Amino acid sequence: MTETHARLRILDAAEQLFADRGFDATPTASIAKLAAVPKGLLFYYFPTKADLLRALVAERLDLEPMDANALIEPGDPVRALLNLAGRLSELQEDSAVLRVIIWREQRTHPEVRAKLHEHRRQVQAVVERVLRGSMLRPIATRAVHAAAVAWVAILTIRPLADHKDAATDGAPDLHALAELICAGLDSSALA
């Protein structure tokens, strides 16, 4: 087993167990067992369980696979916002870090809360790029920023739940909210 492979198995096991049981209820012995590595190897890579949580959140809560340009819809900012929501939902489906861990552990781990804030800022920057690329007329920077803040707040009302089932699970009507945000942007277009 290569060092990189062992470390990845430890992170995968921790992600699964932290999502299922929570950080505090997951002993390092269980992580090592699920990863099929000696407990000493776990501590070689991650001297404390908190180090493991920090590494998991830092490495798996990123937007690298997101190409903002692919989400842009020239002349249709509503569709662009919905594209972004869909892409975030796809990323969330693949990651227990996004789906469960970050939301649960932010209350008790300041470093996780800080990473969540950083993640929201990254999403906000992507929203701003997508909106600017989708609007046909120049929009005041302040208005684009406010729209991005609002969209990120809407998407994080709950942990990026599956927006495809919004009508059945009490999620917000994203299409209507995207229309509302874009109507506000349209009224603030620069002359």
Coordinates of C-alpha atoms in Angstrom, one line a residue:
M1 CA 0.0 0.0 0.0
T2 CA 1.5 3.3 -1.0
E3 CA 1.7 6.2 1.5
T4 CA -0.7 8.3 -0.6
H5 CA -3.2 5.4 -0.9
A6 CA -3.1 4.8 2.9
R7 CA -3.7 8.5 3.7
L8 CA -6.6 8.6 1.2
R9 CA -8.1 5.5 2.8
I10 CA -7.9 7.2 6.2
L11 CA -9.6 10.3 4.9
D12 CA -12.3 8.3 3.2
A13 CA -13.0 6.3 6.3
A14 CA -13.0 9.4 8.5
E15 CA -15.4 11.1 6.1
Q16 CA -17.8 8.1 6.2
L17 CA -17.7 7.7 10.0
F18 CA -17.9 11.4 10.8
A19 CA -20.9 11.7 8.5
D20 CA -22.6 8.6 10.1
R21 CA -21.7 9.1 13.7
G22 CA -20.3 12.6 14.2
F23 CA -16.8 13.7 15.0
D24 CA -17.0 13.2 18.8
A25 CA -18.7 9.8 18.6
T26 CA -16.1 8.4 16.2
P27 CA -13.0 6.8 17.8
T28 CA -9.8 6.8 15.9
A29 CA -9.6 3.0 16.2
S30 CA -12.8 2.8 14.2
I31 CA -11.3 5.0 11.5
A32 CA -8.1 2.9 11.3
K33 CA -10.2 -0.3 11.2
L34 CA -12.4 0.9 8.4
A35 CA -9.4 2.2 6.5
A36 CA -7.6 -1.1 7.1
V37 CA -4.5 0.6 8.4
P38 CA -2.7 0.3 11.7
K39 CA -3.7 3.0 14.2
G40 CA -0.1 4.2 14.4
L41 CA -0.2 5.0 10.7
L42 CA -3.3 7.1 11.2
F43 CA -1.5 9.1 13.8
Y44 CA 1.6 9.3 11.6
Y45 CA -0.5 11.3 9.0
F46 CA -2.8 13.0 11.5
P47 CA -1.3 13.4 15.0
T48 CA -4.8 14.2 16.5
K49 CA -8.3 13.5 15.5
A50 CA -8.8 17.2 15.1
D51 CA -6.0 17.3 12.6
L52 CA -7.8 14.6 10.6
L53 CA -11.0 16.7 10.6
R54 CA -9.1 19.8 9.6
A55 CA -7.4 17.9 6.7
L56 CA -10.7 16.4 5.6
V57 CA -12.5 19.7 5.5
A58 CA -9.6 21.6 3.9
E59 CA -9.0 19.0 1.2
R60 CA -12.6 18.1 0.3
L61 CA -14.4 21.3 0.6
D62 CA -13.3 23.1 -2.5
L63 CA -14.7 24.3 -5.8
E64 CA -11.9 23.0 -8.0
P65 CA -14.2 20.9 -10.2
M66 CA -16.4 23.9 -10.9
D67 CA -15.9 25.8 -14.1
A68 CA -17.8 29.1 -13.8
N69 CA -17.6 29.7 -17.6
A70 CA -19.5 26.5 -18.2
L71 CA -22.4 27.8 -16.1
I72 CA -22.8 31.2 -17.9
E73 CA -25.9 31.7 -20.0
P74 CA -25.6 34.9 -22.0
G75 CA -28.8 36.8 -21.7
D76 CA -30.3 34.3 -19.2
P77 CA -29.0 35.0 -15.7
V78 CA -31.9 33.0 -14.2
R79 CA -30.7 29.9 -16.0
A80 CA -27.1 30.7 -15.0
L81 CA -28.1 30.8 -11.3
L82 CA -29.9 27.5 -11.6
N83 CA -27.0 26.0 -13.4
L84 CA -24.8 27.0 -10.5
A85 CA -27.3 25.5 -8.0
G86 CA -27.3 22.3 -9.9
R87 CA -23.6 22.1 -10.1
L88 CA -23.3 22.7 -6.3
S89 CA -25.9 20.0 -5.7
E90 CA -23.8 17.5 -7.8
L91 CA -20.7 18.3 -5.8
Q92 CA -22.6 17.9 -2.6
E93 CA -24.0 14.5 -3.6
D94 CA -20.5 13.2 -3.9
S95 CA -19.2 14.6 -0.6
A96 CA -20.3 13.8 2.9
V97 CA -18.1 16.8 3.9
L98 CA -20.5 19.1 2.1
R99 CA -23.6 17.2 2.8
V100 CA -23.3 16.5 6.5
I101 CA -19.9 17.0 8.3
I102 CA -19.4 20.7 7.7
W103 CA -22.9 21.6 8.9
R104 CA -22.7 19.5 12.0
E105 CA -19.2 20.2 13.1
Q106 CA -19.2 24.0 12.5
R107 CA -20.9 24.5 15.8
T108 CA -18.1 23.0 17.8
H109 CA -15.0 23.4 15.7
P110 CA -14.0 27.0 14.8
E111 CA -11.7 25.9 12.1
V112 CA -14.6 24.1 10.3
R113 CA -16.7 27.2 10.7
A114 CA -13.9 29.3 9.2
K115 CA -13.6 26.9 6.3
L116 CA -17.4 27.1 5.7
H117 CA -17.2 30.9 5.6
E118 CA -14.3 30.6 3.1
H119 CA -16.4 28.1 1.0
R120 CA -19.3 30.6 1.0
R121 CA -17.0 33.4 -0.2
Q122 CA -15.7 31.1 -3.0
V123 CA -19.2 30.3 -4.1
Q124 CA -20.1 34.0 -3.9
A125 CA -17.2 34.8 -6.2
V126 CA -18.4 32.2 -8.7
V127 CA -21.9 33.6 -8.6
E128 CA -20.6 37.1 -9.3
R129 CA -18.6 35.8 -12.3
V130 CA -21.6 33.8 -13.6
L131 CA -24.0 36.8 -13.3
R132 CA -21.6 39.2 -15.0
G133 CA -21.1 36.8 -17.8
S134 CA -24.8 36.2 -18.2
M135 CA -26.1 39.8 -18.1
L136 CA -26.2 41.5 -21.5
R137 CA -25.8 44.9 -20.0
P138 CA -23.2 46.1 -17.4
I139 CA -24.5 45.9 -13.9
A140 CA -23.3 48.0 -10.9
T141 CA -20.7 46.0 -8.9
R142 CA -22.6 46.6 -5.7
A143 CA -25.7 45.1 -7.2
V144 CA -23.9 42.0 -8.5
H145 CA -22.3 41.6 -5.1
A146 CA -25.7 41.9 -3.3
A147 CA -27.3 39.4 -5.7
A148 CA -24.4 36.9 -5.1
V149 CA -24.7 37.3 -1.3
A150 CA -28.5 36.7 -1.6
W151 CA -28.1 33.6 -3.9
V152 CA -25.5 32.1 -1.6
A153 CA -27.8 32.7 1.4
I154 CA -30.6 31.0 -0.5
L155 CA -28.5 28.0 -1.4
T156 CA -27.2 27.6 2.2
I157 CA -30.6 27.8 3.9
R158 CA -30.0 24.1 4.4
P159 CA -26.9 22.1 3.5
L160 CA -27.2 22.3 -0.3
A161 CA -30.0 19.7 -0.3
D162 CA -31.1 18.1 -3.5
H163 CA -32.8 21.0 -5.3
K164 CA -34.3 18.6 -7.9
D165 CA -36.9 17.6 -5.3
A166 CA -37.6 21.1 -4.1
A167 CA -41.4 20.8 -4.5
T168 CA -41.6 17.8 -2.3
D169 CA -39.2 18.4 0.5
G170 CA -39.9 22.0 1.6
A171 CA -36.9 23.5 -0.2
P172 CA -37.2 27.0 -1.6
D173 CA -38.5 27.5 -5.2
L174 CA -35.1 28.2 -6.7
H175 CA -36.5 29.3 -10.1
A176 CA -38.8 31.9 -8.5
L177 CA -36.0 33.2 -6.3
A178 CA -33.5 33.3 -9.2
E179 CA -36.1 35.3 -11.1
L180 CA -36.5 37.7 -8.2
I181 CA -32.8 38.3 -7.9
C182 CA -32.3 38.8 -11.6
A183 CA -35.3 41.2 -11.8
G184 CA -33.5 43.3 -9.1
L185 CA -30.3 43.1 -11.2
D186 CA -32.1 44.2 -14.3
S187 CA -33.4 47.3 -12.6
S188 CA -29.9 48.2 -11.5
A189 CA -28.3 47.9 -15.0
L190 CA -25.9 50.8 -15.7
A191 CA -27.2 53.1 -18.4

